[in-house]
């Protein structure tokens, strides 16, 4: 591998993951300071980001971007991905932020790779390997610590935050597994672009976010644009560029900067305090990514 390309790939992945972490904190600020809710943010975010991506692809590839909609087998799959994969991950993640904070929500979402591992063991009808058992147990223990601080009689985060966080982790499983054939055939940018549009149209139709009262001023608009442009489009493109240059294993490890960035920004800009057991829970969950990646590489 070219050393220059590897450095660029690592930097792209690092910046992409950092932007995702900051993105969650920006959403948290809107929730607390501007009366914004998930029901307002997600429809507009998905629609605006999806439209920008599709316009860019149309400028680059022309009418080829509509091929995925003309294929009778692929159209139901992209609709399913948009409704459950894209909308599911975005709505559950920001709902978890709304009821806790960006750091807690991001770390709970990182329980998703553990659930993917469990799914693959069930699908392949095999017992998990020793390191996989350890990773699953460690990640589960991390969620337990985060939620209870070791006291099973009480929750240290709200029940809604825990439920939405676990739903976010589950949606990661679907988001990771379901669109594999579409990604190989059409590329991730096109799949995600159409997924955003279909997910955005569905939730906009049902929720009608224009009826939701928020404090809409220049600051709200500015932060919303940051979320759409940098927290969504730029972060995604940088991460995918990194994956292409250094591979998914290294990229997934470097992307663990996301919960770190979310935690640091939550402390500095939002004044959120975390206990020692919170940090231990964070480390338990995030470290499973490293464990699986290292042992998979050895295997």
PDB file of C-alpha atoms in Angstrom:
ATOM      1  CA  UNK A   1       0.000   0.000   0.000  1.00  0.00           C
ATOM      2  CA  UNK A   2       1.277   3.477  -0.880  1.00  0.00           C
ATOM      3  CA  UNK A   3       2.336   5.183   2.340  1.00  0.00           C
ATOM      4  CA  UNK A   4       0.970   8.536   1.179  1.00  0.00           C
ATOM      5  CA  UNK A   5      -2.434   7.040   0.376  1.00  0.00           C
ATOM      6  CA  UNK A   6      -2.489   5.231   3.712  1.00  0.00           C
ATOM      7  CA  UNK A   7      -1.815   8.480   5.573  1.00  0.00           C
ATOM      8  CA  UNK A   8      -4.543  10.251   3.593  1.00  0.00           C
ATOM      9  CA  UNK A   9      -6.943   7.379   4.264  1.00  0.00           C
ATOM     10  CA  UNK A  10      -6.270   7.415   7.988  1.00  0.00           C
ATOM     11  CA  UNK A  11      -6.692  11.199   8.125  1.00  0.00           C
ATOM     12  CA  UNK A  12      -9.939  11.073   6.109  1.00  0.00           C
ATOM     13  CA  UNK A  13     -11.390   8.391   8.387  1.00  0.00           C
ATOM     14  CA  UNK A  14     -10.290  10.258  11.501  1.00  0.00           C
ATOM     15  CA  UNK A  15     -11.880  13.528  10.369  1.00  0.00           C
ATOM     16  CA  UNK A  16     -15.063  11.727   9.257  1.00  0.00           C
ATOM     17  CA  UNK A  17     -15.444  10.001  12.627  1.00  0.00           C
ATOM     18  CA  UNK A  18     -14.729  13.242  14.480  1.00  0.00           C
ATOM     19  CA  UNK A  19     -17.369  15.091  12.477  1.00  0.00           C
ATOM     20  CA  UNK A  20     -19.914  12.373  13.335  1.00  0.00           C
ATOM     21  CA  UNK A  21     -19.124  12.825  17.018  1.00  0.00           C
ATOM     22  CA  UNK A  22     -19.434  16.622  16.804  1.00  0.00           C
ATOM     23  CA  UNK A  23     -22.641  16.182  14.810  1.00  0.00           C
ATOM     24  CA  UNK A  24     -24.322  14.485  17.771  1.00  0.00           C
ATOM     25  CA  UNK A  25     -23.320  17.318  20.094  1.00  0.00           C
ATOM     26  CA  UNK A  26     -24.729  19.902  17.669  1.00  0.00           C
ATOM     27  CA  UNK A  27     -28.018  18.001  17.693  1.00  0.00           C
ATOM     28  CA  UNK A  28     -27.933  17.917  21.489  1.00  0.00           C
ATOM     29  CA  UNK A  29     -27.488  21.717  21.563  1.00  0.00           C
ATOM     30  CA  UNK A  30     -30.549  22.212  19.342  1.00  0.00           C
ATOM     31  CA  UNK A  31     -32.599  19.955  21.611  1.00  0.00           C
ATOM     32  CA  UNK A  32     -31.628  21.851  24.753  1.00  0.00           C
ATOM     33  CA  UNK A  33     -31.395  25.454  23.530  1.00  0.00           C
ATOM     34  CA  UNK A  34     -33.826  25.719  20.621  1.00  0.00           C
ATOM     35  CA  UNK A  35     -36.692  23.377  21.603  1.00  0.00           C
ATOM     36  CA  UNK A  36     -35.866  21.231  18.561  1.00  0.00           C
ATOM     37  CA  UNK A  37     -37.065  17.617  18.683  1.00  0.00           C
ATOM     38  CA  UNK A  38     -36.114  14.480  16.794  1.00  0.00           C
ATOM     39  CA  UNK A  39     -39.431  14.730  14.951  1.00  0.00           C
ATOM     40  CA  UNK A  40     -38.374  18.120  13.549  1.00  0.00           C
ATOM     41  CA  UNK A  41     -34.674  17.477  12.929  1.00  0.00           C
ATOM     42  CA  UNK A  42     -34.661  14.079  11.220  1.00  0.00           C
ATOM     43  CA  UNK A  43     -37.185  14.748   8.397  1.00  0.00           C
ATOM     44  CA  UNK A  44     -35.445  17.936   7.289  1.00  0.00           C
ATOM     45  CA  UNK A  45     -31.971  16.484   7.769  1.00  0.00           C
ATOM     46  CA  UNK A  46     -32.679  13.397   5.657  1.00  0.00           C
ATOM     47  CA  UNK A  47     -34.469  15.321   2.900  1.00  0.00           C
ATOM     48  CA  UNK A  48     -31.914  18.119   2.558  1.00  0.00           C
ATOM     49  CA  UNK A  49     -28.872  15.829   2.785  1.00  0.00           C
ATOM     50  CA  UNK A  50     -30.438  13.267   0.418  1.00  0.00           C
ATOM     51  CA  UNK A  51     -31.334  15.908  -2.169  1.00  0.00           C
ATOM     52  CA  UNK A  52     -27.839  17.397  -2.085  1.00  0.00           C
ATOM     53  CA  UNK A  53     -26.274  13.955  -2.573  1.00  0.00           C
ATOM     54  CA  UNK A  54     -28.596  13.053  -5.464  1.00  0.00           C
ATOM     55  CA  UNK A  55     -28.067  16.436  -7.183  1.00  0.00           C
ATOM     56  CA  UNK A  56     -24.309  15.890  -6.909  1.00  0.00           C
ATOM     57  CA  UNK A  57     -24.614  12.364  -8.359  1.00  0.00           C
ATOM     58  CA  UNK A  58     -26.851  13.607 -11.189  1.00  0.00           C
ATOM     59  CA  UNK A  59     -24.260  16.236 -12.071  1.00  0.00           C
ATOM     60  CA  UNK A  60     -21.581  13.515 -12.051  1.00  0.00           C
ATOM     61  CA  UNK A  61     -23.407  10.508 -13.563  1.00  0.00           C
ATOM     62  CA  UNK A  62     -26.523  11.893 -15.249  1.00  0.00           C
ATOM     63  CA  UNK A  63     -29.625   9.714 -15.593  1.00  0.00           C
ATOM     64  CA  UNK A  64     -27.749   6.608 -14.420  1.00  0.00           C
ATOM     65  CA  UNK A  65     -28.692   7.544 -10.874  1.00  0.00           C
ATOM     66  CA  UNK A  66     -32.281   6.467 -11.649  1.00  0.00           C
ATOM     67  CA  UNK A  67     -31.272   2.902 -12.627  1.00  0.00           C
ATOM     68  CA  UNK A  68     -31.775   1.705  -9.066  1.00  0.00           C
ATOM     69  CA  UNK A  69     -35.407   2.893  -9.189  1.00  0.00           C
ATOM     70  CA  UNK A  70     -36.117   1.141 -12.490  1.00  0.00           C
ATOM     71  CA  UNK A  71     -34.959  -2.270 -11.331  1.00  0.00           C
ATOM     72  CA  UNK A  72     -37.937  -4.236  -9.957  1.00  0.00           C
ATOM     73  CA  UNK A  73     -35.748  -6.275  -7.615  1.00  0.00           C
ATOM     74  CA  UNK A  74     -33.645  -3.404  -6.321  1.00  0.00           C
ATOM     75  CA  UNK A  75     -36.411  -0.836  -5.808  1.00  0.00           C
ATOM     76  CA  UNK A  76     -38.049  -2.680  -2.860  1.00  0.00           C
ATOM     77  CA  UNK A  77     -34.614  -3.150  -1.309  1.00  0.00           C
ATOM     78  CA  UNK A  78     -33.667   0.534  -1.480  1.00  0.00           C
ATOM     79  CA  UNK A  79     -37.095   1.452  -0.115  1.00  0.00           C
ATOM     80  CA  UNK A  80     -36.577  -0.979   2.762  1.00  0.00           C
ATOM     81  CA  UNK A  81     -33.121   0.410   3.416  1.00  0.00           C
ATOM     82  CA  UNK A  82     -34.431   3.972   3.387  1.00  0.00           C
ATOM     83  CA  UNK A  83     -37.324   3.239   5.743  1.00  0.00           C
ATOM     84  CA  UNK A  84     -35.658   0.901   8.232  1.00  0.00           C
ATOM     85  CA  UNK A  85     -31.919   1.283   7.696  1.00  0.00           C
ATOM     86  CA  UNK A  86     -31.433   4.988   7.088  1.00  0.00           C
ATOM     87  CA  UNK A  87     -34.489   6.402   8.871  1.00  0.00           C
ATOM     88  CA  UNK A  88     -34.153   3.825  11.656  1.00  0.00           C
ATOM     89  CA  UNK A  89     -30.531   4.622  12.460  1.00  0.00           C
ATOM     90  CA  UNK A  90     -31.016   8.390  12.307  1.00  0.00           C
ATOM     91  CA  UNK A  91     -34.263   8.569  14.282  1.00  0.00           C
ATOM     92  CA  UNK A  92     -33.240   6.183  17.050  1.00  0.00           C
ATOM     93  CA  UNK A  93     -29.779   7.750  17.446  1.00  0.00           C
ATOM     94  CA  UNK A  94     -31.055  11.323  17.778  1.00  0.00           C
ATOM     95  CA  UNK A  95     -33.900  10.178  20.027  1.00  0.00           C
ATOM     96  CA  UNK A  96     -31.287   8.658  22.337  1.00  0.00           C
ATOM     97  CA  UNK A  97     -29.445  12.000  22.280  1.00  0.00           C
ATOM     98  CA  UNK A  98     -32.680  13.850  23.043  1.00  0.00           C
ATOM     99  CA  UNK A  99     -33.226  11.785  26.208  1.00  0.00           C
ATOM    100  CA  UNK A 100     -29.567  11.663  27.342  1.00  0.00           C
ATOM    101  CA  UNK A 101     -26.613  13.285  25.581  1.00  0.00           C
ATOM    102  CA  UNK A 102     -24.477  12.785  22.486  1.00  0.00           C
ATOM    103  CA  UNK A 103     -21.783  10.746  24.235  1.00  0.00           C
ATOM    104  CA  UNK A 104     -24.159   8.246  25.882  1.00  0.00           C
ATOM    105  CA  UNK A 105     -26.176   7.841  22.674  1.00  0.00           C
ATOM    106  CA  UNK A 106     -23.077   7.327  20.527  1.00  0.00           C
ATOM    107  CA  UNK A 107     -21.561   4.719  22.841  1.00  0.00           C
ATOM    108  CA  UNK A 108     -24.857   2.804  23.086  1.00  0.00           C
ATOM    109  CA  UNK A 109     -25.014   2.800  19.278  1.00  0.00           C
ATOM    110  CA  UNK A 110     -21.535   1.214  19.277  1.00  0.00           C
ATOM    111  CA  UNK A 111     -23.161  -1.848  20.864  1.00  0.00           C
ATOM    112  CA  UNK A 112     -24.418  -2.480  17.305  1.00  0.00           C
ATOM    113  CA  UNK A 113     -21.253  -4.263  16.061  1.00  0.00           C
ATOM    114  CA  UNK A 114     -21.621  -6.730  18.952  1.00  0.00           C
ATOM    115  CA  UNK A 115     -25.166  -7.492  17.801  1.00  0.00           C
ATOM    116  CA  UNK A 116     -23.880  -7.909  14.230  1.00  0.00           C
ATOM    117  CA  UNK A 117     -21.402 -10.469  15.577  1.00  0.00           C
ATOM    118  CA  UNK A 118     -24.212 -12.357  17.354  1.00  0.00           C
ATOM    119  CA  UNK A 119     -26.303 -12.294  14.163  1.00  0.00           C
ATOM    120  CA  UNK A 120     -23.452 -13.687  12.057  1.00  0.00           C
ATOM    121  CA  UNK A 121     -22.916 -16.551  14.503  1.00  0.00           C
ATOM    122  CA  UNK A 122     -26.621 -17.414  14.324  1.00  0.00           C
ATOM    123  CA  UNK A 123     -26.680 -17.108  10.538  1.00  0.00           C
ATOM    124  CA  UNK A 124     -23.609 -19.312  10.105  1.00  0.00           C
ATOM    125  CA  UNK A 125     -25.021 -21.768  12.682  1.00  0.00           C
ATOM    126  CA  UNK A 126     -21.815 -21.857  14.665  1.00  0.00           C
ATOM    127  CA  UNK A 127     -20.711 -21.261  18.217  1.00  0.00           C
ATOM    128  CA  UNK A 128     -18.893 -17.976  18.781  1.00  0.00           C
ATOM    129  CA  UNK A 129     -15.120 -18.236  19.109  1.00  0.00           C
ATOM    130  CA  UNK A 130     -13.450 -17.500  22.436  1.00  0.00           C
ATOM    131  CA  UNK A 131     -12.519 -13.933  21.543  1.00  0.00           C
ATOM    132  CA  UNK A 132     -16.036 -13.349  20.185  1.00  0.00           C
ATOM    133  CA  UNK A 133     -17.570 -14.551  23.465  1.00  0.00           C
ATOM    134  CA  UNK A 134     -15.226 -12.223  25.351  1.00  0.00           C
ATOM    135  CA  UNK A 135     -16.130  -9.291  23.079  1.00  0.00           C
ATOM    136  CA  UNK A 136     -19.871  -9.914  23.477  1.00  0.00           C
ATOM    137  CA  UNK A 137     -19.585 -10.246  27.267  1.00  0.00           C
ATOM    138  CA  UNK A 138     -17.386  -7.137  27.558  1.00  0.00           C
ATOM    139  CA  UNK A 139     -19.693  -5.012  25.425  1.00  0.00           C
ATOM    140  CA  UNK A 140     -22.779  -6.202  27.320  1.00  0.00           C
ATOM    141  CA  UNK A 141     -21.059  -5.447  30.624  1.00  0.00           C
ATOM    142  CA  UNK A 142     -20.276  -1.955  29.308  1.00  0.00           C
ATOM    143  CA  UNK A 143     -23.939  -1.282  28.562  1.00  0.00           C
ATOM    144  CA  UNK A 144     -24.852  -2.618  32.018  1.00  0.00           C
ATOM    145  CA  UNK A 145     -22.373  -0.266  33.703  1.00  0.00           C
ATOM    146  CA  UNK A 146     -23.522   2.670  31.625  1.00  0.00           C
ATOM    147  CA  UNK A 147     -27.164   2.065  32.455  1.00  0.00           C
ATOM    148  CA  UNK A 148     -26.929   1.085  36.132  1.00  0.00           C
ATOM    149  CA  UNK A 149     -23.423   1.885  37.466  1.00  0.00           C
ATOM    150  CA  UNK A 150     -23.479  -1.664  38.823  1.00  0.00           C
ATOM    151  CA  UNK A 151     -26.682  -1.241  40.829  1.00  0.00           C
ATOM    152  CA  UNK A 152     -29.361  -3.429  39.227  1.00  0.00           C
ATOM    153  CA  UNK A 153     -32.117  -1.727  41.258  1.00  0.00           C
ATOM    154  CA  UNK A 154     -31.855   1.626  39.511  1.00  0.00           C
ATOM    155  CA  UNK A 155     -31.135   3.213  36.131  1.00  0.00           C
ATOM    156  CA  UNK A 156     -28.516   5.955  35.907  1.00  0.00           C
ATOM    157  CA  UNK A 157     -29.769   7.069  32.502  1.00  0.00           C
ATOM    158  CA  UNK A 158     -33.414   7.524  31.593  1.00  0.00           C
ATOM    159  CA  UNK A 159     -35.336   4.448  30.498  1.00  0.00           C
ATOM    160  CA  UNK A 160     -36.213   6.175  27.210  1.00  0.00           C
ATOM    161  CA  UNK A 161     -32.527   6.892  26.539  1.00  0.00           C
ATOM    162  CA  UNK A 162     -31.660   3.229  27.128  1.00  0.00           C
ATOM    163  CA  UNK A 163     -34.488   1.963  24.899  1.00  0.00           C
ATOM    164  CA  UNK A 164     -33.684   4.360  22.053  1.00  0.00           C
ATOM    165  CA  UNK A 165     -29.973   3.579  22.414  1.00  0.00           C
ATOM    166  CA  UNK A 166     -30.603  -0.168  22.128  1.00  0.00           C
ATOM    167  CA  UNK A 167     -32.934   0.399  19.173  1.00  0.00           C
ATOM    168  CA  UNK A 168     -30.159   2.452  17.594  1.00  0.00           C
ATOM    169  CA  UNK A 169     -27.752  -0.454  18.066  1.00  0.00           C
ATOM    170  CA  UNK A 170     -30.301  -2.844  16.520  1.00  0.00           C
ATOM    171  CA  UNK A 171     -30.804  -0.531  13.559  1.00  0.00           C
ATOM    172  CA  UNK A 172     -27.032  -0.635  12.984  1.00  0.00           C
ATOM    173  CA  UNK A 173     -27.371  -4.398  12.453  1.00  0.00           C
ATOM    174  CA  UNK A 174     -29.965  -3.872   9.710  1.00  0.00           C
ATOM    175  CA  UNK A 175     -28.035  -0.936   8.230  1.00  0.00           C
ATOM    176  CA  UNK A 176     -24.870  -3.060   8.071  1.00  0.00           C
ATOM    177  CA  UNK A 177     -26.301  -6.298   6.677  1.00  0.00           C
ATOM    178  CA  UNK A 178     -29.344  -5.509   4.514  1.00  0.00           C
ATOM    179  CA  UNK A 179     -27.889  -3.258   1.756  1.00  0.00           C
ATOM    180  CA  UNK A 180     -24.724  -5.287   0.964  1.00  0.00           C
ATOM    181  CA  UNK A 181     -25.835  -6.275  -2.569  1.00  0.00           C
ATOM    182  CA  UNK A 182     -27.031  -2.753  -3.333  1.00  0.00           C
ATOM    183  CA  UNK A 183     -23.735  -1.273  -2.135  1.00  0.00           C
ATOM    184  CA  UNK A 184     -21.719  -3.619  -4.345  1.00  0.00           C
ATOM    185  CA  UNK A 185     -23.899  -2.879  -7.365  1.00  0.00           C
ATOM    186  CA  UNK A 186     -24.503   0.873  -7.115  1.00  0.00           C
ATOM    187  CA  UNK A 187     -21.931   2.173  -4.648  1.00  0.00           C
ATOM    188  CA  UNK A 188     -22.508   3.525  -1.137  1.00  0.00           C
ATOM    189  CA  UNK A 189     -23.058   7.187  -2.042  1.00  0.00           C
ATOM    190  CA  UNK A 190     -26.014   6.454  -4.331  1.00  0.00           C
ATOM    191  CA  UNK A 191     -27.565   3.939  -1.923  1.00  0.00           C
ATOM    192  CA  UNK A 192     -27.291   6.327   1.007  1.00  0.00           C
ATOM    193  CA  UNK A 193     -28.545   9.282  -1.048  1.00  0.00           C
ATOM    194  CA  UNK A 194     -31.727   7.514  -2.140  1.00  0.00           C
ATOM    195  CA  UNK A 195     -32.083   5.965   1.315  1.00  0.00           C
ATOM    196  CA  UNK A 196     -32.064   9.440   2.868  1.00  0.00           C
ATOM    197  CA  UNK A 197     -34.691  10.715   0.433  1.00  0.00           C
ATOM    198  CA  UNK A 198     -37.079   7.774   0.903  1.00  0.00           C
ATOM    199  CA  UNK A 199     -36.637   7.802   4.679  1.00  0.00           C
ATOM    200  CA  UNK A 200     -37.102  11.576   4.761  1.00  0.00           C
ATOM    201  CA  UNK A 201     -40.262  11.480   2.621  1.00  0.00           C
ATOM    202  CA  UNK A 202     -41.868   8.799   4.810  1.00  0.00           C
ATOM    203  CA  UNK A 203     -41.248  10.499   8.144  1.00  0.00           C
ATOM    204  CA  UNK A 204     -42.160  13.940   6.742  1.00  0.00           C
ATOM    205  CA  UNK A 205     -45.484  12.595   5.468  1.00  0.00           C
ATOM    206  CA  UNK A 206     -46.418  11.091   8.837  1.00  0.00           C
ATOM    207  CA  UNK A 207     -44.989  13.644  11.250  1.00  0.00           C
ATOM    208  CA  UNK A 208     -45.495  16.934   9.350  1.00  0.00           C
ATOM    209  CA  UNK A 209     -42.561  18.688  11.065  1.00  0.00           C
ATOM    210  CA  UNK A 210     -43.677  22.164   9.948  1.00  0.00           C
ATOM    211  CA  UNK A 211     -46.366  21.956  12.652  1.00  0.00           C
ATOM    212  CA  UNK A 212     -43.720  21.597  15.396  1.00  0.00           C
ATOM    213  CA  UNK A 213     -42.882  24.835  17.238  1.00  0.00           C
ATOM    214  CA  UNK A 214     -39.164  25.453  17.690  1.00  0.00           C
ATOM    215  CA  UNK A 215     -36.976  28.509  18.209  1.00  0.00           C
ATOM    216  CA  UNK A 216     -35.963  29.088  14.603  1.00  0.00           C
ATOM    217  CA  UNK A 217     -33.354  31.820  14.296  1.00  0.00           C
ATOM    218  CA  UNK A 218     -29.998  32.321  12.586  1.00  0.00           C
ATOM    219  CA  UNK A 219     -28.220  30.066  15.104  1.00  0.00           C
ATOM    220  CA  UNK A 220     -30.723  27.236  14.542  1.00  0.00           C
ATOM    221  CA  UNK A 221     -30.357  27.539  10.767  1.00  0.00           C
ATOM    222  CA  UNK A 222     -26.553  27.704  10.960  1.00  0.00           C
ATOM    223  CA  UNK A 223     -26.247  24.619  13.191  1.00  0.00           C
ATOM    224  CA  UNK A 224     -28.779  22.718  11.077  1.00  0.00           C
ATOM    225  CA  UNK A 225     -26.702  23.434   7.952  1.00  0.00           C
ATOM    226  CA  UNK A 226     -23.569  22.270   9.792  1.00  0.00           C
ATOM    227  CA  UNK A 227     -25.356  19.017  10.673  1.00  0.00           C
ATOM    228  CA  UNK A 228     -26.496  18.462   7.071  1.00  0.00           C
ATOM    229  CA  UNK A 229     -23.299  19.492   5.272  1.00  0.00           C
ATOM    230  CA  UNK A 230     -20.484  18.485   7.612  1.00  0.00           C
ATOM    231  CA  UNK A 231     -22.095  16.057  10.075  1.00  0.00           C
ATOM    232  CA  UNK A 232     -23.814  14.099   7.309  1.00  0.00           C
ATOM    233  CA  UNK A 233     -22.441  14.554   3.771  1.00  0.00           C
ATOM    234  CA  UNK A 234     -18.790  15.535   4.358  1.00  0.00           C
ATOM    235  CA  UNK A 235     -18.371  13.037   7.223  1.00  0.00           C
ATOM    236  CA  UNK A 236     -19.812  10.203   5.152  1.00  0.00           C
ATOM    237  CA  UNK A 237     -17.720  10.990   2.041  1.00  0.00           C
ATOM    238  CA  UNK A 238     -14.509  11.293   4.083  1.00  0.00           C
ATOM    239  CA  UNK A 239     -15.164   8.018   5.894  1.00  0.00           C
ATOM    240  CA  UNK A 240     -15.888   6.133   2.657  1.00  0.00           C
ATOM    241  CA  UNK A 241     -12.778   7.613   1.054  1.00  0.00           C
ATOM    242  CA  UNK A 242     -10.796   6.347   4.015  1.00  0.00           C
ATOM    243  CA  UNK A 243     -12.315   2.870   3.755  1.00  0.00           C
ATOM    244  CA  UNK A 244     -11.349   2.762   0.087  1.00  0.00           C
ATOM    245  CA  UNK A 245      -7.712   3.681   0.857  1.00  0.00           C
ATOM    246  CA  UNK A 246      -7.000   1.722   4.055  1.00  0.00           C
ATOM    247  CA  UNK A 247      -9.716  -0.957   4.176  1.00  0.00           C
ATOM    248  CA  UNK A 248     -12.715  -1.455   6.476  1.00  0.00           C
ATOM    249  CA  UNK A 249     -10.796  -2.973   9.413  1.00  0.00           C
ATOM    250  CA  UNK A 250      -8.441  -0.052   9.973  1.00  0.00           C
ATOM    251  CA  UNK A 251     -11.227   2.396   9.140  1.00  0.00           C
ATOM    252  CA  UNK A 252     -13.597   0.904  11.717  1.00  0.00           C
ATOM    253  CA  UNK A 253     -10.914   1.166  14.406  1.00  0.00           C
ATOM    254  CA  UNK A 254     -10.033   4.781  13.571  1.00  0.00           C
ATOM    255  CA  UNK A 255     -13.754   5.665  13.418  1.00  0.00           C
ATOM    256  CA  UNK A 256     -13.883   4.871  17.152  1.00  0.00           C
ATOM    257  CA  UNK A 257     -12.794   8.492  17.512  1.00  0.00           C
ATOM    258  CA  UNK A 258     -16.530   9.281  17.104  1.00  0.00           C
ATOM    259  CA  UNK A 259     -17.631   8.510  20.701  1.00  0.00           C
ATOM    260  CA  UNK A 260     -14.397  10.051  21.990  1.00  0.00           C
ATOM    261  CA  UNK A 261     -15.120  13.277  20.096  1.00  0.00           C
ATOM    262  CA  UNK A 262     -18.746  13.220  21.268  1.00  0.00           C
ATOM    263  CA  UNK A 263     -17.630  12.785  24.896  1.00  0.00           C
ATOM    264  CA  UNK A 264     -14.985  15.535  24.792  1.00  0.00           C
ATOM    265  CA  UNK A 265     -17.320  18.000  23.052  1.00  0.00           C
ATOM    266  CA  UNK A 266     -20.136  17.168  25.488  1.00  0.00           C
ATOM    267  CA  UNK A 267     -17.843  17.967  28.422  1.00  0.00           C
ATOM    268  CA  UNK A 268     -16.351  21.168  26.930  1.00  0.00           C
ATOM    269  CA  UNK A 269     -19.338  22.734  25.176  1.00  0.00           C
ATOM    270  CA  UNK A 270     -22.373  21.224  26.924  1.00  0.00           C
ATOM    271  CA  UNK A 271     -21.006  20.969  30.465  1.00  0.00           C
ATOM    272  CA  UNK A 272     -21.901  17.273  30.743  1.00  0.00           C
ATOM    273  CA  UNK A 273     -20.262  15.384  33.606  1.00  0.00           C
ATOM    274  CA  UNK A 274     -19.403  11.683  33.466  1.00  0.00           C
ATOM    275  CA  UNK A 275     -18.587   9.391  36.376  1.00  0.00           C
ATOM    276  CA  UNK A 276     -15.696   6.940  36.511  1.00  0.00           C
ATOM    277  CA  UNK A 277     -18.110   4.037  35.859  1.00  0.00           C
ATOM    278  CA  UNK A 278     -19.465   5.850  32.777  1.00  0.00           C
ATOM    279  CA  UNK A 279     -15.946   6.014  31.358  1.00  0.00           C
ATOM    280  CA  UNK A 280     -15.339   2.326  32.185  1.00  0.00           C
ATOM    281  CA  UNK A 281     -18.579   1.465  30.357  1.00  0.00           C
ATOM    282  CA  UNK A 282     -17.458   3.531  27.363  1.00  0.00           C
ATOM    283  CA  UNK A 283     -14.120   1.702  27.234  1.00  0.00           C
ATOM    284  CA  UNK A 284     -15.731  -1.746  27.539  1.00  0.00           C
ATOM    285  CA  UNK A 285     -18.067  -1.135  24.606  1.00  0.00           C
ATOM    286  CA  UNK A 286     -15.614   0.609  22.293  1.00  0.00           C
ATOM    287  CA  UNK A 287     -12.733  -1.820  22.982  1.00  0.00           C
ATOM    288  CA  UNK A 288     -14.742  -4.692  21.465  1.00  0.00           C
ATOM    289  CA  UNK A 289     -14.195  -3.122  18.021  1.00  0.00           C
ATOM    290  CA  UNK A 290     -10.426  -3.414  18.529  1.00  0.00           C
ATOM    291  CA  UNK A 291     -10.640  -6.955  19.894  1.00  0.00           C
ATOM    292  CA  UNK A 292     -12.683  -8.308  16.992  1.00  0.00           C
ATOM    293  CA  UNK A 293     -10.601  -6.453  14.380  1.00  0.00           C
ATOM    294  CA  UNK A 294      -7.261  -7.681  15.773  1.00  0.00           C
ATOM    295  CA  UNK A 295      -8.305 -11.347  16.167  1.00  0.00           C
ATOM    296  CA  UNK A 296     -10.094 -11.390  12.794  1.00  0.00           C
ATOM    297  CA  UNK A 297      -6.890 -10.157  11.169  1.00  0.00           C
ATOM    298  CA  UNK A 298      -4.842 -12.863  12.905  1.00  0.00           C
ATOM    299  CA  UNK A 299      -7.356 -15.540  11.922  1.00  0.00           C
TER     300      UNK A 299
END
